[in-house]
Coordinates of C-alpha atoms in Angstrom, one line a residue:
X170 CA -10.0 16.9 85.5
X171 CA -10.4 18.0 81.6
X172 CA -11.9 15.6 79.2
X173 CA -8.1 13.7 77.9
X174 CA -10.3 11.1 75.5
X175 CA -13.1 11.4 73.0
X176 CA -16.7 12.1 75.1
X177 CA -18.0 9.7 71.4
X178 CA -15.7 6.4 72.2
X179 CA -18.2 5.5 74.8
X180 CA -21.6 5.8 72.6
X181 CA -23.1 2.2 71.0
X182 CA -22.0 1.4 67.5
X183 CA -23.7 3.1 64.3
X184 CA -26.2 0.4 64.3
X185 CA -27.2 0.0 67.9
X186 CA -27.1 4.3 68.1
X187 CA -29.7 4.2 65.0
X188 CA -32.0 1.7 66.4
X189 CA -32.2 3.6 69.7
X190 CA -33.1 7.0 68.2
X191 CA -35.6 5.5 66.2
X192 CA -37.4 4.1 69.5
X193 CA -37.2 7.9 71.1
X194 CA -40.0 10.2 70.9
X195 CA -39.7 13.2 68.4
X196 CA -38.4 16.7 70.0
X197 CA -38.4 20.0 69.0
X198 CA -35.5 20.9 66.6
X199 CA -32.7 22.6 69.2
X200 CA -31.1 25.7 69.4
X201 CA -27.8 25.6 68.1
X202 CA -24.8 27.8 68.1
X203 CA -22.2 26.0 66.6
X204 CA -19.5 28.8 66.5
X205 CA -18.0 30.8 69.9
X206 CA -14.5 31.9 70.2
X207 CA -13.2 31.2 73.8
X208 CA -10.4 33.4 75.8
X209 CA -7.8 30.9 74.3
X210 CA -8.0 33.3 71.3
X211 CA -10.1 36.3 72.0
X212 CA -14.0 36.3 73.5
X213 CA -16.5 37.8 75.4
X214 CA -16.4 35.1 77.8
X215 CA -14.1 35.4 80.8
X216 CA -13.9 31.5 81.0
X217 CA -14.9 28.5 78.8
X218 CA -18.3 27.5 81.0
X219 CA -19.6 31.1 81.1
X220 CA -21.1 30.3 77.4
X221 CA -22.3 26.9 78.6
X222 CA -24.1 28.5 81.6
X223 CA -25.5 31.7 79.4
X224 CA -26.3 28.1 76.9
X225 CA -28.8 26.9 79.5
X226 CA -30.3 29.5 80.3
X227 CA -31.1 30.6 76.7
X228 CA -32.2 26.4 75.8
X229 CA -29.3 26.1 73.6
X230 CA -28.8 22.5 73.0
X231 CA -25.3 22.7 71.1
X232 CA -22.1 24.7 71.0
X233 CA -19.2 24.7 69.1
X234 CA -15.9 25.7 70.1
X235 CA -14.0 27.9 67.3
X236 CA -10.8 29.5 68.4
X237 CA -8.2 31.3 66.3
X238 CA -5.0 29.0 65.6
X239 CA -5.8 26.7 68.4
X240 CA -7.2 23.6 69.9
X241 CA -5.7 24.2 73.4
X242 CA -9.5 25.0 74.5
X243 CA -10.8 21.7 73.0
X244 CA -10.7 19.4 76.1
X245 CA -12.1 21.9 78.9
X246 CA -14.7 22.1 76.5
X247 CA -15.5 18.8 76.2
X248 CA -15.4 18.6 80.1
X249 CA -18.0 21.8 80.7
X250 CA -20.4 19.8 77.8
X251 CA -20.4 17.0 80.3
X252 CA -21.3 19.0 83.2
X253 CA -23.7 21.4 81.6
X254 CA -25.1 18.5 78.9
X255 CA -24.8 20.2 76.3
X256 CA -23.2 18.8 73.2
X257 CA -20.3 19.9 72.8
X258 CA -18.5 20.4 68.3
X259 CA -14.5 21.5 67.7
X260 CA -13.9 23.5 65.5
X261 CA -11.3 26.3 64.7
X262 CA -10.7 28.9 62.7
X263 CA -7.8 30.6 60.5
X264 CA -7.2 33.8 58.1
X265 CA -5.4 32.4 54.7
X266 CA -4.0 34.6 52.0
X267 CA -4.7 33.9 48.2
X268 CA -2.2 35.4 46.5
X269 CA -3.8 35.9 43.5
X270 CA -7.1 37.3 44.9
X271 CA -5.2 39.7 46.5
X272 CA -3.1 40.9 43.7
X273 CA -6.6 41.3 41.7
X274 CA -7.7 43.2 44.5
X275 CA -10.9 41.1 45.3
X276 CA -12.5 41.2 48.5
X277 CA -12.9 37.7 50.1
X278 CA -14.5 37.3 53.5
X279 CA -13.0 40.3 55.0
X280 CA -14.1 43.5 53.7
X281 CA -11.1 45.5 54.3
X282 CA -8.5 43.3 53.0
X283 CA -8.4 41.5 49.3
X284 CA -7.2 38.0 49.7
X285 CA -7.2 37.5 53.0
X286 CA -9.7 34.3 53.7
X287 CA -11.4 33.5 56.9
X288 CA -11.5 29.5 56.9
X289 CA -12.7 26.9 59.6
X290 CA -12.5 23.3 60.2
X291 CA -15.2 21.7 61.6
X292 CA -15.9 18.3 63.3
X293 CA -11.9 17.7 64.1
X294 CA -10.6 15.5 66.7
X295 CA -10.7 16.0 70.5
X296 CA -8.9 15.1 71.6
X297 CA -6.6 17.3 69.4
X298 CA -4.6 14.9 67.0
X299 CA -2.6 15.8 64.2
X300 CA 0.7 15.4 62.4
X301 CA 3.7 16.8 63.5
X302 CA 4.1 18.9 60.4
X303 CA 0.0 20.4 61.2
X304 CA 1.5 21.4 64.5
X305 CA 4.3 23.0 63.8
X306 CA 2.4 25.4 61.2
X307 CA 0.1 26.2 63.8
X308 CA 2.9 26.8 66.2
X309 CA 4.4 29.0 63.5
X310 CA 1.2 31.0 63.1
X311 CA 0.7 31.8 66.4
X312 CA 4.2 32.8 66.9
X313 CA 4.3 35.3 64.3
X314 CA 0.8 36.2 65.1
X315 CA 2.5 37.3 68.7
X316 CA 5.3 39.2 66.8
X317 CA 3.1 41.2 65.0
X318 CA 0.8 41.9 68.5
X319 CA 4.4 42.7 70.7
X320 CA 5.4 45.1 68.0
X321 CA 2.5 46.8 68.3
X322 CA 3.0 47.4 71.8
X323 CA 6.2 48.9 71.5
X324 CA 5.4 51.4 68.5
X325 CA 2.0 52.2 71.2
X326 CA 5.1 52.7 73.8
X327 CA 6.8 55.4 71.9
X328 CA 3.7 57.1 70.9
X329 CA 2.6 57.3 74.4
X330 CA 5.6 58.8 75.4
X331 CA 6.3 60.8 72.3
X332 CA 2.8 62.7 73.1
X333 CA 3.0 63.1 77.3
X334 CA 0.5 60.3 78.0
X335 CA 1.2 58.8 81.3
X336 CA 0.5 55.0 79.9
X337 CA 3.1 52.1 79.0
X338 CA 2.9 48.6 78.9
X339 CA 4.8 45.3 79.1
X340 CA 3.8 42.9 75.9
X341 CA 4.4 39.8 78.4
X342 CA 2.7 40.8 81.6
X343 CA -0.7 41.8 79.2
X344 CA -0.1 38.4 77.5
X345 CA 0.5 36.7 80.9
X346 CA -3.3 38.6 82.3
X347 CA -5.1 38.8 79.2
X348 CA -4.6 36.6 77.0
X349 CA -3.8 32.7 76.3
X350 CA -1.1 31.4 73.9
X351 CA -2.5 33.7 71.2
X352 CA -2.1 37.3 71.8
X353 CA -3.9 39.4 69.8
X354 CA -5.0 42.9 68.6
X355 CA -8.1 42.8 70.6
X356 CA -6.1 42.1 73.5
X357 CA -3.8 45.7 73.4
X358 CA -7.0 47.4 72.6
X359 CA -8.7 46.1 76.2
X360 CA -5.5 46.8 77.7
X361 CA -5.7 50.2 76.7
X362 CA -9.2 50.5 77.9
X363 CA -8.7 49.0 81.1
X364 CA -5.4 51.9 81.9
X365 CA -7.5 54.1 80.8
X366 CA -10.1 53.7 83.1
X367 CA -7.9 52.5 86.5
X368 CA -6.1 56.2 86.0
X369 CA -9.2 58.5 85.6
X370 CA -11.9 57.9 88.0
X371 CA -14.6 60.4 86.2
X372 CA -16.3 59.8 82.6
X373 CA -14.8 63.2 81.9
X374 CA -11.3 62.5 83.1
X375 CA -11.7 59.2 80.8
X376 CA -13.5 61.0 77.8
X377 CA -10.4 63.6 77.5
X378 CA -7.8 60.9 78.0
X379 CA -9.3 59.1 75.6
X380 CA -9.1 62.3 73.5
X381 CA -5.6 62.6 73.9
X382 CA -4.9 59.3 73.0
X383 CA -6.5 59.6 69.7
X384 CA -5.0 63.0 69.0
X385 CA -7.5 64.7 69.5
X386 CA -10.0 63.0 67.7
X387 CA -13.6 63.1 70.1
X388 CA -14.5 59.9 71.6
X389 CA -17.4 59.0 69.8
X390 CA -18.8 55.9 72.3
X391 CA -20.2 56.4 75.6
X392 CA -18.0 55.7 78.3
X393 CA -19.7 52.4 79.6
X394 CA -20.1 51.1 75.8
X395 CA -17.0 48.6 76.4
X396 CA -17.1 47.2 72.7
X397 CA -17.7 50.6 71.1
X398 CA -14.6 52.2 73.2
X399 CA -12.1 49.3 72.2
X400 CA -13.0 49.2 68.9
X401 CA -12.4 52.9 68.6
X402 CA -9.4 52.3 70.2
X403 CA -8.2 49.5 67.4
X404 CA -9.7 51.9 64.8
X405 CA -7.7 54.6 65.8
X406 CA -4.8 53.4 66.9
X407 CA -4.2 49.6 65.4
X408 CA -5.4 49.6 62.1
X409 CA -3.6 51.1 59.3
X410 CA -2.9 54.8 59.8
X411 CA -3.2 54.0 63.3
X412 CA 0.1 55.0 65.5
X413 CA 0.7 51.1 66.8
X414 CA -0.1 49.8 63.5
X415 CA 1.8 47.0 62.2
X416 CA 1.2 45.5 59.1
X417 CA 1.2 41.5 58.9
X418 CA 3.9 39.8 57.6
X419 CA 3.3 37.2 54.6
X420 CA 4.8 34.7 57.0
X421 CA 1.6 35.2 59.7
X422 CA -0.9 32.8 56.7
X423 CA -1.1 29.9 55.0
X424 CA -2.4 29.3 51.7
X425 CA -6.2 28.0 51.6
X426 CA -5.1 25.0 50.4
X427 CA -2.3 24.7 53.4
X428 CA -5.4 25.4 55.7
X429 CA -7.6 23.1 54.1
X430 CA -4.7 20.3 54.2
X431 CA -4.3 21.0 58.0
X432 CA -8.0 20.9 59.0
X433 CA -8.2 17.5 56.9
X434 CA -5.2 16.1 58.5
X435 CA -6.7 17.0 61.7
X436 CA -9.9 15.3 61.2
X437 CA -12.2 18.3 60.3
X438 CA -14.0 19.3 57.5
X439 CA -13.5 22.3 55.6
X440 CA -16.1 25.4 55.9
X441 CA -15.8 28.2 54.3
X442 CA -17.2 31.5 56.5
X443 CA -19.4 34.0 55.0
X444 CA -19.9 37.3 55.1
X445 CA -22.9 38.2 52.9
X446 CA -24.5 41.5 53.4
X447 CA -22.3 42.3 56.7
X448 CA -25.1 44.8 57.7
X449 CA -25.4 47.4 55.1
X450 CA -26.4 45.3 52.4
X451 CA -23.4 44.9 50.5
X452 CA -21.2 42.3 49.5
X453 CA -17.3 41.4 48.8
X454 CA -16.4 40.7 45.3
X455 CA -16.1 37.2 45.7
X456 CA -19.8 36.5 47.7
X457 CA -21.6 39.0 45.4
X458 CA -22.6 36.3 43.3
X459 CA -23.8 32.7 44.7
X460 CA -23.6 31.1 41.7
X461 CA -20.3 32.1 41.2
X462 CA -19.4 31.7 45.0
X463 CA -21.1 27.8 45.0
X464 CA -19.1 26.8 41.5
X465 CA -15.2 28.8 43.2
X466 CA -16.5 26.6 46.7
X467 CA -16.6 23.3 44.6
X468 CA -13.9 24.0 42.9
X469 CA -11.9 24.1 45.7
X470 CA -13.5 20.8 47.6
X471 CA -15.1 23.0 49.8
X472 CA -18.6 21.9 50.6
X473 CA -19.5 23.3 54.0
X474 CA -19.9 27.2 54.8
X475 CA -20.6 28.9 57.7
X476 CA -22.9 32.3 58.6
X477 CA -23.2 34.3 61.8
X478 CA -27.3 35.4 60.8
X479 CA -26.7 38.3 63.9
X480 CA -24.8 40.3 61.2
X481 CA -27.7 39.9 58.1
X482 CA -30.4 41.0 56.5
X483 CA -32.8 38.4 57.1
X484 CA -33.7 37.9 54.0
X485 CA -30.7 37.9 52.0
X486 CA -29.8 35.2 55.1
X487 CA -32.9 33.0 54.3
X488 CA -32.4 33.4 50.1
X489 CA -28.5 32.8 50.3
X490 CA -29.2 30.1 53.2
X491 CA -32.3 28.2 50.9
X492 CA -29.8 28.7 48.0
X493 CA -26.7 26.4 49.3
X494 CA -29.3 23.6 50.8
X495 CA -30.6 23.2 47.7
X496 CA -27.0 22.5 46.8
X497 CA -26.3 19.6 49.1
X498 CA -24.0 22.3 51.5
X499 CA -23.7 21.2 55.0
X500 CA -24.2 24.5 56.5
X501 CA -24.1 26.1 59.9
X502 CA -24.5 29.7 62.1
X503 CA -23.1 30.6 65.4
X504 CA -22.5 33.9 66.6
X505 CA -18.8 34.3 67.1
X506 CA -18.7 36.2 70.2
X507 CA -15.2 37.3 69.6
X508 CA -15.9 40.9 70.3
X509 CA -16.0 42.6 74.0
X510 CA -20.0 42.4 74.0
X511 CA -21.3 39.9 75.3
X512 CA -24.9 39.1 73.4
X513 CA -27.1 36.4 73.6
X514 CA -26.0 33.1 72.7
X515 CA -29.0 32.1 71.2
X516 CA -28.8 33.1 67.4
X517 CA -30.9 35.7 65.6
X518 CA -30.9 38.2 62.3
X519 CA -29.8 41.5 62.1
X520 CA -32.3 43.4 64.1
X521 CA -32.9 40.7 66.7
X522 CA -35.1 38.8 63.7
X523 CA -35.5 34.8 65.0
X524 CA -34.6 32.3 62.5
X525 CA -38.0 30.5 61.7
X526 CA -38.4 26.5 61.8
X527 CA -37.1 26.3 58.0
X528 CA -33.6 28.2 59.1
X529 CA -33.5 26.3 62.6
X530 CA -34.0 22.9 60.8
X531 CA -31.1 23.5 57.8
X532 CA -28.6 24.4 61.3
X533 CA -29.9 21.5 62.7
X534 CA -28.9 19.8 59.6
X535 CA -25.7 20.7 59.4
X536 CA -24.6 20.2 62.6
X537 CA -25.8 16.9 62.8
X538 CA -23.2 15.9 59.7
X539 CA -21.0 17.6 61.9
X540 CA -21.7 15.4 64.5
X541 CA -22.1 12.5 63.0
X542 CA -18.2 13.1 61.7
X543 CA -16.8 13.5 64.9
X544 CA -18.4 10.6 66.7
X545 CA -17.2 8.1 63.3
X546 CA -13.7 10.0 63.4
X547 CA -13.2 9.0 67.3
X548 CA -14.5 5.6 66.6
X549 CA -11.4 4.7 63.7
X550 CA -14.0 5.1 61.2
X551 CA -14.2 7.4 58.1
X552 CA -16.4 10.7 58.5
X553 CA -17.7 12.8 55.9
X554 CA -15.0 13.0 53.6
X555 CA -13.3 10.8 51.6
X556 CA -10.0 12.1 51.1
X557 CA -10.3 15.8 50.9
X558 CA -14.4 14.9 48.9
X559 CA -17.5 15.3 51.0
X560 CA -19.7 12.7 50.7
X561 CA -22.6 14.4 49.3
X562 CA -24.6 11.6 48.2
X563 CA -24.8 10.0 51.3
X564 CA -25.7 13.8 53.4
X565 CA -29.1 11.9 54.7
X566 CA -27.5 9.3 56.0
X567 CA -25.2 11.5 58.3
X568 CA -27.9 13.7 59.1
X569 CA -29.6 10.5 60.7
X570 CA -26.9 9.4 62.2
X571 CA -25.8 13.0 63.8
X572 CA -29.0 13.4 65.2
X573 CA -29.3 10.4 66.7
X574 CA -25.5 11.3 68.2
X575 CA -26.8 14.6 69.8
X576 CA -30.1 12.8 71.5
X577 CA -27.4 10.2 73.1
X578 CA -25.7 12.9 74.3
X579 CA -28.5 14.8 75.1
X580 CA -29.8 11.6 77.0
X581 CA -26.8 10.7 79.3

């Protein structure tokens, strides 16, 4: 039976919760991963408790849901943190367009595309609530997310046949094995790699279908590098250039202020993801600057960002990390896992670095905010916003309180 009510309805008031924690002996700060993707948008995971059973193994205390366009995931999760105790945040996650950043031709949070904003909520209800207006945009999105994703499978249809590949496939039976209400790019690509691999039983009848499929273009990946082979497979034939490549339609975002008005009306708190160095030591236009980046943040009424260290320098990570602390930021790392390769789930830098005490403590921090917003939002009470304003001033305070939420949890 899922989780259908709040796991934090149950817990003693603010004051009783406090004066518990304070009687508990201190603990180690925990591992924390506070953003996965599930298969309700696209993962690594074949199923929602696989990353709470990889979680205990590892000694990761904390895990946050954070799907694409959907909170269908939220109450399975809930139910696998129960069973696994582990504490269990919802989040999600959506790709805005700013207009005007794209016209400009600045880079946001995706390197490839100017304007186009990865944004998360974090902290919001569960179970889901939100106004019937909030749903129907998300409806919306991932219907014309699905339009864009069935397209693409017909254009791959008539390329297939148009070059004497013996390959097609049906949008709705993939949909139907693969995926969950969101179907997405990732999705075709496995799809492909799966046919390709049923027809040809040899790593050299795969290689040159695989050939064939991209024109002629070599296979660069070895044949058991899952990830590597369906992300050549997206590069080659998904993206633009690509044969199946079909570009989105305006109608498939929302403004960043539509997002942020839909993660608010939710119950979550807005976060914007960074990039940073994305492994090469570069940046987009709009991160190369923190100073710049933390006044554009603030100006927006964005004070909560997000990192996923596995993709960073270390020490730009620590610098830009130390940086937004010191700037009252509730911030948080996870790993995504919304790739085929399945990696650890406990968090490191680029280069399988650790993050030291300092980094594990700041995560620690944030998540407890986090925490402490969800268990006042289930309980009728106001979380860490006021209106669409983080309460900055009081950050200590909800730190307290949120880690005195995750011990409960911990504890039962």
């Amino acid at each position: 039976m899922t989780q259908a009510k709040s796991i934090f309805t149950t817990f003693p008031d603010t004051e009783d919760l406090l004066k518990w924690y304070k009687e508990q002996s201190p603990k180690a700060v925990p591992n924390i991963n506070g953003h996965i993707h599930t298969p309700h948008s696209f993962s690594a995971f074949s199923n929602i408790e696989q990353p709470f059973e990889m979680a205990k193994t590892e000694d990761v205390s904390v895990l946050g849901i954070n799907d694409f366009y959907t909170t269908d995931g939220y109450n399975e999760f809930a139910e696998m943190a129960r069973k696994h105790n582990i504490f269990p945040l919802f989040n999600i996650e959506f790709m805005a367009l700013q207009n005007d950043l794209q016209q400009a031709g600045i880079r946001v949070n995706d390197p490839s595309n100017p304007g186009r904003t990865y944004f998360s909520g974090k902290g919001l209800r569960q179970p889901a609530k939100m106004s019937e207006a909030s749903s129907q945009k998300i409806s919306n999105l991932q219907t014309e997310s699905n339009r864009q994703t069935y397209e693409m499978v017909e254009k791959l249809n008539v390329f297939l046949s148009e070059n004497d590949i013996d390959l097609q496939f049906d949008a709705t039976e993939l949909q139907n094995r693969l995926a969950k209400n969101l179907f997405r790019e990732r999705h075709i690509a496995q799809a492909i790699r799966i046919a390709v691999f049923e027809k040809e039983e040899t790593d050299l009848g795969r290689a040159r279908l695989f050939n064939a499929i991209f024109q002629g273009k070599a296979v660069k990946s070895a044949i058991d590098d899952v990830a590597g082979l369906e992300n050549e497979i997206r590069g080659n034939l998904l993206k633009a250039g690509g044969a199946a490549f079909v570009p989105e339609d305006p109608k498939a975002f929302l403004s960043l202020e539509e997002v942020k008005e839909l993660i608010i009306d939710a119950g979550g708190i807005p976060c914007y993801p960074v990039l940073l160095d994305f492994g090469n030591a570069n940046f987009t236009d709009y991160e190369a600057d923190k100073e710049k980046l933390l006044a554009e943040l603030k100006s927006k009424n964005v004070f909560s960002i997000e990192l996923i260290p596995g993709r960073n320098n270390f020490d730009i990570f620590k610098n830009f990390v130390q940086f937004f602390h010191q700037n009252d930021f509730v911030i948080t790392f996870g790993s995504e896992h919304n790739t085929p390769q399945l990696d650890p789930i406990k968090l490191s830098c680029g280069g399988g670095i650790d993050l030291d005490e300092e980094l594990k403590e700041i995560n620690y921090e944030g998540t407890a905010v986090v925490a402490a917003h969800q268990y006042l939002v289930a309980n009728g009470k106001e979380g860490y916003l006021k209106g669409q304003i983080a309460k900055t001033e009081e950050k200590a305070a909800f730190v307290e309180l949120g880690k005195a939420v995750i011990a409960k949890f911990l504890s039962m």
